[in-house]
Short mmCIF file of N, CA and C in Angstrom, two decimals:
data_model
loop_
_atom_site.label_atom_id
_atom_site.label_comp_id
_atom_site.label_asym_id
_atom_site.label_seq_id
_atom_site.Cartn_x
_atom_site.Cartn_y
_atom_site.Cartn_z
N MET A 1 55.06 90.18 134.89
CA MET A 1 55.62 91.25 134.08
C MET A 1 54.82 91.36 132.79
N LEU A 2 54.42 92.58 132.44
CA LEU A 2 53.65 92.79 131.23
C LEU A 2 54.54 92.71 130.00
N ASP A 3 54.04 92.08 128.95
CA ASP A 3 54.74 92.07 127.67
C ASP A 3 54.71 93.50 127.15
N PRO A 4 55.86 94.09 126.80
CA PRO A 4 55.85 95.47 126.34
C PRO A 4 55.15 95.66 125.00
N ASN A 5 55.08 94.61 124.18
CA ASN A 5 54.35 94.70 122.93
C ASN A 5 53.14 93.79 123.03
N LEU A 6 51.96 94.37 122.99
CA LEU A 6 50.72 93.62 123.19
C LEU A 6 50.05 93.18 121.89
N GLU A 7 50.70 93.40 120.76
CA GLU A 7 50.12 92.98 119.49
C GLU A 7 49.85 91.48 119.51
N GLY A 8 48.63 91.11 119.12
CA GLY A 8 48.24 89.70 119.10
C GLY A 8 47.79 89.18 120.45
N GLN A 9 47.68 90.05 121.45
CA GLN A 9 47.22 89.65 122.77
C GLN A 9 45.81 90.19 123.02
N LEU A 10 45.24 89.79 124.15
CA LEU A 10 43.94 90.30 124.56
C LEU A 10 44.12 91.26 125.72
N LEU A 11 43.37 92.34 125.71
CA LEU A 11 43.23 93.22 126.86
C LEU A 11 41.89 92.89 127.49
N ILE A 12 41.86 92.79 128.81
CA ILE A 12 40.64 92.49 129.54
C ILE A 12 40.38 93.64 130.50
N ALA A 13 39.25 94.32 130.34
CA ALA A 13 38.94 95.48 131.18
C ALA A 13 38.73 95.04 132.62
N MET A 14 39.34 95.77 133.53
CA MET A 14 39.15 95.51 134.95
C MET A 14 37.83 96.14 135.41
N PRO A 15 37.24 95.60 136.49
CA PRO A 15 36.07 96.27 137.06
C PRO A 15 36.46 97.69 137.44
N GLY A 16 35.57 98.60 137.31
CA GLY A 16 35.87 99.98 137.64
C GLY A 16 36.50 100.74 136.47
N MET A 17 36.52 100.12 135.29
CA MET A 17 37.03 100.81 134.10
C MET A 17 36.29 102.14 133.99
N PRO A 18 37.01 103.27 134.02
CA PRO A 18 36.32 104.57 134.04
C PRO A 18 35.55 104.89 132.77
N ASP A 19 35.93 104.30 131.64
CA ASP A 19 35.24 104.55 130.37
C ASP A 19 34.18 103.47 130.18
N SER A 20 32.92 103.83 130.32
CA SER A 20 31.84 102.84 130.28
C SER A 20 31.77 102.10 128.94
N ARG A 21 32.30 102.68 127.88
CA ARG A 21 32.29 102.00 126.58
C ARG A 21 33.15 100.74 126.60
N PHE A 22 34.06 100.65 127.59
CA PHE A 22 34.95 99.50 127.68
C PHE A 22 34.63 98.58 128.86
N ALA A 23 33.55 98.84 129.58
CA ALA A 23 33.19 97.99 130.72
C ALA A 23 33.06 96.54 130.27
N ARG A 24 33.74 95.64 130.97
CA ARG A 24 33.74 94.19 130.69
C ARG A 24 34.13 93.87 129.25
N SER A 25 34.99 94.69 128.67
CA SER A 25 35.43 94.47 127.29
C SER A 25 36.63 93.54 127.23
N VAL A 26 36.69 92.81 126.13
CA VAL A 26 37.87 92.05 125.74
C VAL A 26 38.28 92.61 124.39
N VAL A 27 39.51 93.10 124.32
CA VAL A 27 40.01 93.76 123.11
C VAL A 27 41.14 92.93 122.52
N TYR A 28 41.00 92.57 121.25
CA TYR A 28 42.09 91.91 120.55
C TYR A 28 43.01 93.00 119.99
N MET A 29 44.28 92.94 120.37
CA MET A 29 45.23 93.98 119.97
C MET A 29 45.81 93.69 118.59
N CYS A 30 45.49 94.57 117.64
CA CYS A 30 45.96 94.42 116.26
C CYS A 30 47.33 95.04 116.05
N SER A 31 47.62 96.10 116.78
CA SER A 31 48.94 96.73 116.69
C SER A 31 49.26 97.45 117.99
N HIS A 32 50.55 97.54 118.27
CA HIS A 32 51.01 98.22 119.49
C HIS A 32 52.47 98.61 119.27
N SER A 33 52.73 99.91 119.32
CA SER A 33 54.09 100.41 119.13
C SER A 33 54.24 101.71 119.91
N GLN A 34 55.38 102.35 119.76
CA GLN A 34 55.60 103.63 120.43
C GLN A 34 54.66 104.71 119.90
N GLU A 35 54.13 104.51 118.71
CA GLU A 35 53.21 105.50 118.12
C GLU A 35 51.79 105.36 118.64
N GLY A 36 51.50 104.28 119.33
CA GLY A 36 50.16 104.06 119.88
C GLY A 36 49.72 102.62 119.70
N ALA A 37 48.43 102.39 119.86
CA ALA A 37 47.91 101.03 119.79
C ALA A 37 46.52 101.03 119.16
N MET A 38 46.16 99.89 118.57
CA MET A 38 44.86 99.73 117.93
C MET A 38 44.38 98.31 118.19
N GLY A 39 43.10 98.18 118.53
CA GLY A 39 42.52 96.87 118.75
C GLY A 39 41.03 96.87 118.46
N LEU A 40 40.44 95.69 118.52
CA LEU A 40 39.01 95.53 118.28
C LEU A 40 38.36 94.83 119.47
N ILE A 41 37.27 95.39 119.95
CA ILE A 41 36.50 94.74 121.01
C ILE A 41 35.85 93.51 120.39
N ILE A 42 36.05 92.35 121.01
CA ILE A 42 35.56 91.10 120.42
C ILE A 42 34.35 90.53 121.14
N ASN A 43 33.86 91.24 122.17
CA ASN A 43 32.74 90.65 122.93
C ASN A 43 31.54 91.57 123.05
N LYS A 44 31.43 92.56 122.17
CA LYS A 44 30.25 93.44 122.20
C LYS A 44 29.66 93.53 120.80
N LEU A 45 28.36 93.32 120.72
CA LEU A 45 27.68 93.34 119.43
C LEU A 45 27.05 94.69 119.15
N ALA A 46 27.03 95.04 117.86
CA ALA A 46 26.32 96.25 117.43
C ALA A 46 24.82 95.97 117.59
N ASP A 47 24.10 96.95 118.09
CA ASP A 47 22.66 96.78 118.34
C ASP A 47 21.91 96.51 117.05
N ASP A 48 21.17 95.41 117.02
CA ASP A 48 20.27 95.08 115.92
C ASP A 48 20.90 95.20 114.54
N LEU A 49 22.14 94.76 114.39
CA LEU A 49 22.80 94.81 113.08
C LEU A 49 23.40 93.45 112.77
N ARG A 50 23.02 92.92 111.64
CA ARG A 50 23.53 91.64 111.17
C ARG A 50 24.28 91.88 109.85
N PHE A 51 25.04 90.89 109.44
CA PHE A 51 25.85 90.99 108.25
C PHE A 51 25.01 91.35 107.02
N GLY A 52 23.87 90.71 106.84
CA GLY A 52 22.99 91.01 105.70
C GLY A 52 22.56 92.47 105.69
N ASP A 53 22.25 93.01 106.87
CA ASP A 53 21.86 94.43 106.97
C ASP A 53 23.03 95.33 106.60
N LEU A 54 24.22 94.95 107.06
CA LEU A 54 25.42 95.75 106.78
C LEU A 54 25.69 95.81 105.28
N LEU A 55 25.55 94.68 104.60
CA LEU A 55 25.77 94.68 103.16
C LEU A 55 24.81 95.61 102.44
N LYS A 56 23.56 95.65 102.89
CA LYS A 56 22.59 96.56 102.27
C LYS A 56 22.97 98.02 102.54
N GLN A 57 23.44 98.31 103.75
CA GLN A 57 23.81 99.68 104.11
C GLN A 57 25.00 100.18 103.30
N VAL A 58 25.99 99.33 103.07
CA VAL A 58 27.18 99.77 102.33
C VAL A 58 27.00 99.64 100.82
N LYS A 59 25.86 99.08 100.40
CA LYS A 59 25.53 98.94 98.98
C LYS A 59 26.67 98.27 98.21
N LEU A 60 27.07 97.14 98.75
CA LEU A 60 28.16 96.38 98.16
C LEU A 60 27.72 95.66 96.89
N PHE A 61 26.44 95.34 96.81
CA PHE A 61 25.88 94.68 95.65
C PHE A 61 24.85 95.61 95.01
N ASP A 62 24.65 95.46 93.71
CA ASP A 62 23.64 96.25 93.02
C ASP A 62 22.26 95.90 93.55
N ASP A 63 21.33 96.86 93.46
CA ASP A 63 19.97 96.64 93.98
C ASP A 63 19.29 95.45 93.32
N ASP A 64 19.56 95.20 92.04
CA ASP A 64 18.91 94.10 91.35
C ASP A 64 19.67 92.78 91.49
N GLU A 65 20.81 92.81 92.16
CA GLU A 65 21.62 91.62 92.35
C GLU A 65 21.15 90.85 93.58
N THR A 66 20.89 89.56 93.43
CA THR A 66 20.46 88.72 94.53
C THR A 66 21.69 88.15 95.22
N ILE A 67 21.72 88.30 96.53
CA ILE A 67 22.83 87.75 97.30
C ILE A 67 22.41 86.38 97.80
N GLU A 68 23.16 85.37 97.44
CA GLU A 68 22.89 84.03 97.92
C GLU A 68 23.90 83.71 99.02
N PHE A 69 23.51 83.97 100.25
CA PHE A 69 24.41 83.78 101.38
C PHE A 69 24.73 82.31 101.59
N ASN A 70 25.91 82.07 102.05
CA ASN A 70 26.34 80.73 102.40
C ASN A 70 25.83 80.42 103.81
N GLY A 71 24.94 79.46 103.94
CA GLY A 71 24.42 79.06 105.25
C GLY A 71 23.74 80.21 105.97
N ASP A 72 24.15 80.41 107.22
CA ASP A 72 23.55 81.44 108.06
C ASP A 72 24.32 82.76 108.03
N ASP A 73 25.14 82.98 107.01
CA ASP A 73 25.99 84.17 106.99
C ASP A 73 25.21 85.48 107.02
N ALA A 74 23.99 85.53 106.50
CA ALA A 74 23.21 86.77 106.54
C ALA A 74 22.93 87.19 107.98
N ASP A 75 22.82 86.20 108.87
CA ASP A 75 22.54 86.48 110.28
C ASP A 75 23.79 86.58 111.14
N ARG A 76 24.96 86.54 110.51
CA ARG A 76 26.22 86.66 111.25
C ARG A 76 26.21 88.00 111.99
N PRO A 77 26.55 88.00 113.29
CA PRO A 77 26.53 89.26 114.04
C PRO A 77 27.66 90.20 113.63
N VAL A 78 27.43 91.48 113.87
CA VAL A 78 28.44 92.51 113.65
C VAL A 78 28.81 93.05 115.03
N HIS A 79 30.08 93.14 115.31
CA HIS A 79 30.56 93.61 116.61
C HIS A 79 30.83 95.11 116.59
N THR A 80 30.83 95.69 117.78
CA THR A 80 31.27 97.06 117.97
C THR A 80 32.74 96.98 118.33
N GLY A 81 33.60 97.33 117.39
CA GLY A 81 35.04 97.20 117.59
C GLY A 81 35.63 98.24 118.50
N GLY A 82 34.92 99.34 118.65
CA GLY A 82 35.40 100.42 119.52
C GLY A 82 34.78 101.75 119.11
N PRO A 83 35.10 102.79 119.86
CA PRO A 83 34.44 104.08 119.64
C PRO A 83 35.05 104.97 118.55
N VAL A 84 36.12 104.52 117.90
CA VAL A 84 36.79 105.33 116.89
C VAL A 84 36.35 104.89 115.50
N GLU A 85 36.01 105.86 114.65
CA GLU A 85 35.60 105.60 113.26
C GLU A 85 34.56 104.48 113.18
N THR A 86 33.43 104.69 113.83
CA THR A 86 32.41 103.65 113.96
C THR A 86 31.72 103.27 112.65
N SER A 87 31.97 103.99 111.59
CA SER A 87 31.39 103.60 110.30
C SER A 87 32.40 102.79 109.46
N ARG A 88 33.59 102.61 109.97
CA ARG A 88 34.62 101.86 109.26
C ARG A 88 34.60 100.40 109.69
N GLY A 89 34.70 99.49 108.72
CA GLY A 89 34.61 98.07 109.02
C GLY A 89 35.96 97.37 109.05
N PHE A 90 36.05 96.35 109.90
CA PHE A 90 37.24 95.52 110.05
C PHE A 90 36.80 94.07 110.18
N VAL A 91 37.62 93.17 109.67
CA VAL A 91 37.33 91.74 109.80
C VAL A 91 38.57 91.05 110.35
N LEU A 92 38.43 90.46 111.54
CA LEU A 92 39.44 89.55 112.06
C LEU A 92 39.08 88.18 111.49
N HIS A 93 40.06 87.45 111.00
CA HIS A 93 39.71 86.19 110.35
C HIS A 93 40.86 85.19 110.40
N SER A 94 40.51 83.95 110.06
CA SER A 94 41.50 82.88 109.99
C SER A 94 42.38 83.11 108.75
N PRO A 95 43.60 82.54 108.75
CA PRO A 95 44.56 82.82 107.68
C PRO A 95 44.28 82.13 106.34
N ASP A 96 43.16 81.43 106.23
CA ASP A 96 42.84 80.77 104.96
C ASP A 96 42.32 81.74 103.90
N TYR A 97 42.16 83.01 104.26
CA TYR A 97 41.76 84.05 103.30
C TYR A 97 42.85 85.12 103.31
N GLN A 98 43.35 85.47 102.15
CA GLN A 98 44.38 86.51 102.05
C GLN A 98 44.09 87.39 100.85
N THR A 99 44.24 88.68 101.03
CA THR A 99 44.19 89.63 99.93
C THR A 99 45.53 90.34 99.91
N PRO A 100 46.30 90.17 98.83
CA PRO A 100 47.60 90.83 98.77
C PRO A 100 47.47 92.33 99.02
N SER A 101 48.35 92.85 99.81
CA SER A 101 48.44 94.27 100.19
C SER A 101 47.27 94.77 101.03
N ALA A 102 46.32 93.88 101.40
CA ALA A 102 45.20 94.32 102.24
C ALA A 102 45.07 93.50 103.51
N THR A 103 45.57 92.28 103.51
CA THR A 103 45.47 91.42 104.68
C THR A 103 46.75 91.53 105.50
N ILE A 104 46.59 91.75 106.79
CA ILE A 104 47.72 91.82 107.71
C ILE A 104 47.67 90.59 108.60
N THR A 105 48.75 89.82 108.62
CA THR A 105 48.83 88.67 109.52
C THR A 105 49.32 89.18 110.86
N ILE A 106 48.49 89.04 111.90
CA ILE A 106 48.85 89.52 113.23
C ILE A 106 49.55 88.41 114.01
N THR A 107 48.96 87.21 113.99
CA THR A 107 49.58 86.02 114.58
C THR A 107 49.37 84.87 113.60
N ASP A 108 49.88 83.70 113.92
CA ASP A 108 49.73 82.55 113.02
C ASP A 108 48.27 82.22 112.74
N GLY A 109 47.38 82.45 113.69
CA GLY A 109 46.00 82.05 113.52
C GLY A 109 45.00 83.17 113.30
N ILE A 110 45.48 84.44 113.29
CA ILE A 110 44.54 85.56 113.18
C ILE A 110 45.10 86.63 112.24
N CYS A 111 44.26 87.02 111.29
CA CYS A 111 44.61 88.06 110.33
C CYS A 111 43.57 89.18 110.40
N LEU A 112 43.91 90.32 109.82
CA LEU A 112 43.01 91.47 109.76
C LEU A 112 42.92 91.95 108.32
N THR A 113 41.69 92.13 107.84
CA THR A 113 41.46 92.71 106.53
C THR A 113 40.36 93.76 106.69
N ALA A 114 40.58 94.92 106.06
CA ALA A 114 39.61 96.02 106.21
C ALA A 114 39.17 96.55 104.85
N THR A 115 38.91 95.62 103.91
CA THR A 115 38.43 96.03 102.59
C THR A 115 37.05 95.42 102.34
N THR A 116 36.33 95.98 101.40
CA THR A 116 35.01 95.45 101.09
C THR A 116 35.09 94.10 100.38
N GLY A 117 36.24 93.79 99.81
CA GLY A 117 36.41 92.51 99.12
C GLY A 117 36.15 91.32 100.02
N ILE A 118 36.59 91.41 101.27
CA ILE A 118 36.37 90.29 102.18
C ILE A 118 34.88 90.15 102.52
N LEU A 119 34.15 91.26 102.55
CA LEU A 119 32.71 91.18 102.80
C LEU A 119 32.01 90.45 101.66
N LYS A 120 32.40 90.77 100.42
CA LYS A 120 31.83 90.06 99.27
C LYS A 120 32.19 88.59 99.32
N ALA A 121 33.42 88.29 99.67
CA ALA A 121 33.86 86.90 99.73
C ALA A 121 33.06 86.12 100.78
N ILE A 122 32.83 86.72 101.93
CA ILE A 122 32.04 86.05 102.97
C ILE A 122 30.61 85.84 102.49
N ALA A 123 30.03 86.87 101.87
CA ALA A 123 28.64 86.78 101.41
C ALA A 123 28.45 85.70 100.36
N THR A 124 29.47 85.46 99.54
CA THR A 124 29.33 84.48 98.46
C THR A 124 29.91 83.11 98.81
N GLY A 125 30.34 82.93 100.07
CA GLY A 125 30.86 81.64 100.50
C GLY A 125 32.32 81.42 100.15
N ASN A 126 33.03 82.48 99.78
CA ASN A 126 34.44 82.36 99.41
C ASN A 126 35.37 83.01 100.43
N GLY A 127 34.83 83.31 101.59
CA GLY A 127 35.61 83.98 102.62
C GLY A 127 36.35 83.00 103.52
N PRO A 128 36.91 83.52 104.59
CA PRO A 128 37.65 82.67 105.53
C PRO A 128 36.70 81.75 106.30
N GLU A 129 37.27 80.67 106.82
CA GLU A 129 36.47 79.74 107.62
C GLU A 129 35.94 80.42 108.88
N TYR A 130 36.80 81.22 109.53
CA TYR A 130 36.41 81.93 110.75
C TYR A 130 36.57 83.43 110.52
N ALA A 131 35.55 84.18 110.91
CA ALA A 131 35.62 85.63 110.73
C ALA A 131 34.78 86.33 111.80
N MET A 132 35.27 87.46 112.24
CA MET A 132 34.55 88.31 113.18
C MET A 132 34.51 89.72 112.58
N LEU A 133 33.30 90.20 112.31
CA LEU A 133 33.10 91.51 111.69
C LEU A 133 32.95 92.56 112.77
N ALA A 134 33.57 93.73 112.57
CA ALA A 134 33.46 94.81 113.56
C ALA A 134 33.35 96.15 112.86
N LEU A 135 32.57 97.03 113.45
CA LEU A 135 32.51 98.43 113.03
C LEU A 135 33.21 99.26 114.09
N GLY A 136 34.13 100.11 113.65
CA GLY A 136 34.89 100.93 114.58
C GLY A 136 36.05 100.18 115.19
N TYR A 137 36.91 100.93 115.86
CA TYR A 137 38.05 100.31 116.53
C TYR A 137 38.37 101.05 117.81
N SER A 138 39.23 100.46 118.60
CA SER A 138 39.70 101.04 119.85
C SER A 138 41.12 101.52 119.61
N GLY A 139 41.39 102.77 119.92
CA GLY A 139 42.71 103.33 119.66
C GLY A 139 43.27 104.07 120.85
N TRP A 140 44.59 104.05 120.97
CA TRP A 140 45.30 104.74 122.04
C TRP A 140 46.45 105.51 121.43
N GLY A 141 46.67 106.72 121.89
CA GLY A 141 47.81 107.52 121.45
C GLY A 141 49.09 107.04 122.12
N PRO A 142 50.23 107.64 121.77
CA PRO A 142 51.51 107.24 122.36
C PRO A 142 51.46 107.31 123.89
N GLY A 143 51.80 106.20 124.53
CA GLY A 143 51.87 106.13 125.98
C GLY A 143 50.53 106.00 126.70
N GLN A 144 49.42 106.20 126.01
CA GLN A 144 48.10 106.17 126.65
C GLN A 144 47.76 104.78 127.18
N LEU A 145 47.95 103.75 126.39
CA LEU A 145 47.63 102.40 126.83
C LEU A 145 48.55 101.99 127.99
N GLU A 146 49.81 102.32 127.90
CA GLU A 146 50.75 101.99 128.97
C GLU A 146 50.34 102.65 130.28
N SER A 147 49.83 103.87 130.19
CA SER A 147 49.33 104.57 131.37
C SER A 147 48.12 103.86 131.96
N GLU A 148 47.19 103.43 131.10
CA GLU A 148 46.00 102.71 131.57
C GLU A 148 46.37 101.37 132.19
N LEU A 149 47.36 100.69 131.62
CA LEU A 149 47.83 99.43 132.19
C LEU A 149 48.46 99.67 133.56
N GLY A 150 49.24 100.74 133.68
CA GLY A 150 49.88 101.08 134.94
C GLY A 150 48.89 101.46 136.02
N ALA A 151 47.72 101.97 135.60
CA ALA A 151 46.67 102.35 136.55
C ALA A 151 45.72 101.18 136.82
N ASN A 152 46.10 99.99 136.42
CA ASN A 152 45.30 98.77 136.63
C ASN A 152 43.94 98.82 135.93
N GLY A 153 43.89 99.45 134.76
CA GLY A 153 42.65 99.48 133.99
C GLY A 153 42.44 98.23 133.17
N TRP A 154 43.53 97.53 132.86
CA TRP A 154 43.46 96.36 131.99
C TRP A 154 44.37 95.23 132.51
N LEU A 155 43.97 94.02 132.20
CA LEU A 155 44.84 92.85 132.29
C LEU A 155 45.14 92.45 130.86
N ASN A 156 46.21 91.72 130.64
CA ASN A 156 46.45 91.20 129.30
C ASN A 156 46.82 89.73 129.37
N CYS A 157 46.50 89.02 128.30
CA CYS A 157 46.80 87.59 128.22
C CYS A 157 46.97 87.21 126.75
N PRO A 158 47.57 86.05 126.50
CA PRO A 158 47.69 85.60 125.11
C PRO A 158 46.30 85.40 124.48
N ALA A 159 46.23 85.64 123.19
CA ALA A 159 44.97 85.44 122.47
C ALA A 159 44.95 84.05 121.85
N ASP A 160 43.82 83.42 121.94
CA ASP A 160 43.61 82.11 121.37
C ASP A 160 42.54 82.26 120.29
N PRO A 161 42.81 81.82 119.04
CA PRO A 161 41.79 81.96 117.99
C PRO A 161 40.43 81.37 118.38
N ASP A 162 40.42 80.28 119.15
CA ASP A 162 39.14 79.70 119.57
C ASP A 162 38.34 80.69 120.41
N LEU A 163 39.00 81.47 121.24
CA LEU A 163 38.32 82.48 122.05
C LEU A 163 37.91 83.67 121.18
N VAL A 164 38.82 84.14 120.33
CA VAL A 164 38.53 85.30 119.47
C VAL A 164 37.33 85.02 118.58
N PHE A 165 37.28 83.82 117.99
CA PHE A 165 36.21 83.51 117.04
C PHE A 165 35.03 82.76 117.66
N ALA A 166 34.99 82.61 118.97
CA ALA A 166 33.86 81.96 119.62
C ALA A 166 32.56 82.66 119.22
N GLU A 167 31.53 81.88 118.94
CA GLU A 167 30.28 82.45 118.44
C GLU A 167 29.52 83.24 119.49
N ASP A 168 29.63 82.87 120.74
CA ASP A 168 28.88 83.54 121.80
C ASP A 168 29.75 84.60 122.47
N PRO A 169 29.55 85.88 122.15
CA PRO A 169 30.40 86.92 122.74
C PRO A 169 30.25 87.05 124.25
N SER A 170 29.15 86.59 124.81
CA SER A 170 28.92 86.75 126.24
C SER A 170 29.86 85.91 127.10
N ILE A 171 30.48 84.89 126.51
CA ILE A 171 31.39 84.03 127.28
C ILE A 171 32.85 84.50 127.22
N LYS A 172 33.15 85.43 126.34
CA LYS A 172 34.55 85.78 126.08
C LYS A 172 35.24 86.46 127.26
N TYR A 173 34.54 87.29 128.02
CA TYR A 173 35.16 87.98 129.16
C TYR A 173 35.62 86.97 130.21
N ASP A 174 34.73 86.10 130.63
CA ASP A 174 35.09 85.10 131.65
C ASP A 174 36.13 84.12 131.13
N ARG A 175 36.03 83.74 129.85
CA ARG A 175 37.02 82.82 129.28
C ARG A 175 38.40 83.46 129.22
N ALA A 176 38.46 84.74 128.88
CA ALA A 176 39.75 85.43 128.83
C ALA A 176 40.37 85.49 130.23
N LEU A 177 39.55 85.78 131.23
CA LEU A 177 40.06 85.81 132.61
C LEU A 177 40.54 84.42 133.04
N SER A 178 39.84 83.38 132.60
CA SER A 178 40.23 82.03 133.00
C SER A 178 41.59 81.64 132.42
N VAL A 179 41.97 82.23 131.29
CA VAL A 179 43.30 81.99 130.73
C VAL A 179 44.37 82.39 131.74
N LEU A 180 44.08 83.44 132.51
CA LEU A 180 45.00 83.92 133.53
C LEU A 180 44.80 83.23 134.88
N GLY A 181 43.78 82.36 134.96
CA GLY A 181 43.48 81.71 136.22
C GLY A 181 42.76 82.63 137.19
N VAL A 182 42.06 83.64 136.65
CA VAL A 182 41.37 84.64 137.48
C VAL A 182 39.88 84.33 137.54
N ASP A 183 39.33 84.32 138.73
CA ASP A 183 37.89 84.18 138.93
C ASP A 183 37.30 85.59 138.94
N PRO A 184 36.38 85.90 138.01
CA PRO A 184 35.83 87.25 137.93
C PRO A 184 35.23 87.76 139.24
N SER A 185 34.72 86.86 140.08
CA SER A 185 34.12 87.29 141.34
C SER A 185 35.16 87.79 142.34
N HIS A 186 36.43 87.51 142.07
CA HIS A 186 37.50 87.96 142.98
C HIS A 186 38.13 89.28 142.55
N LEU A 187 37.69 89.83 141.42
CA LEU A 187 38.24 91.11 140.97
C LEU A 187 37.58 92.25 141.72
N VAL A 188 38.37 93.28 142.04
CA VAL A 188 37.84 94.46 142.70
C VAL A 188 38.09 95.67 141.82
N SER A 189 37.31 96.70 142.01
CA SER A 189 37.40 97.87 141.15
C SER A 189 38.43 98.89 141.60
N THR A 190 39.08 98.67 142.73
CA THR A 190 40.10 99.61 143.18
C THR A 190 41.44 98.90 143.26
N ALA A 191 42.50 99.65 143.07
CA ALA A 191 43.84 99.08 143.12
C ALA A 191 44.55 99.61 144.35
N GLY A 192 45.32 98.76 144.97
CA GLY A 192 46.08 99.19 146.14
C GLY A 192 47.51 99.53 145.76
N ARG A 193 48.18 100.21 146.63
CA ARG A 193 49.59 100.56 146.44
C ARG A 193 50.36 100.06 147.64
N ALA A 194 51.44 99.38 147.38
CA ALA A 194 52.27 98.85 148.47
C ALA A 194 53.35 99.84 148.83
#
């Protein structure tokens, strides 16, 4: 039985997903209500875009200001969160970083912040321990996601922060399926009716 509220869960695209933008996608669901749903794809990277490049594009720091990144943060990947508002940024992160009135706690281990302040905090080493940066989001209107679930377009499972924040996005699809005990080689792209 599907949980009627998928907030804080993962959606896993089934083979044969008609929208190629979501093929083999794993989506972390940030909100889900009668008004619609919103989530971020956690296993697809933006082409040739790293955190350092993103900071230069959004001009978060003055041109004469030197950014001293903490460790490898300049090379931190940026994900493609979905096809909606692709120039808008979102950060899924651990709860050790909070901005009053800007951070939304989705589950005990995962929060969402969509302000430039968190980008500055990450760049200067004052951000959360775990963070996943995304441009754009995945959105569904009222009843749209439920219809896609009914048409066997998606599976859903509980989200685990270790999976959400895993550094290698290429493993997330198979790992999400394994949470359900599903072997990806046994999935088919058509659904039967009894």
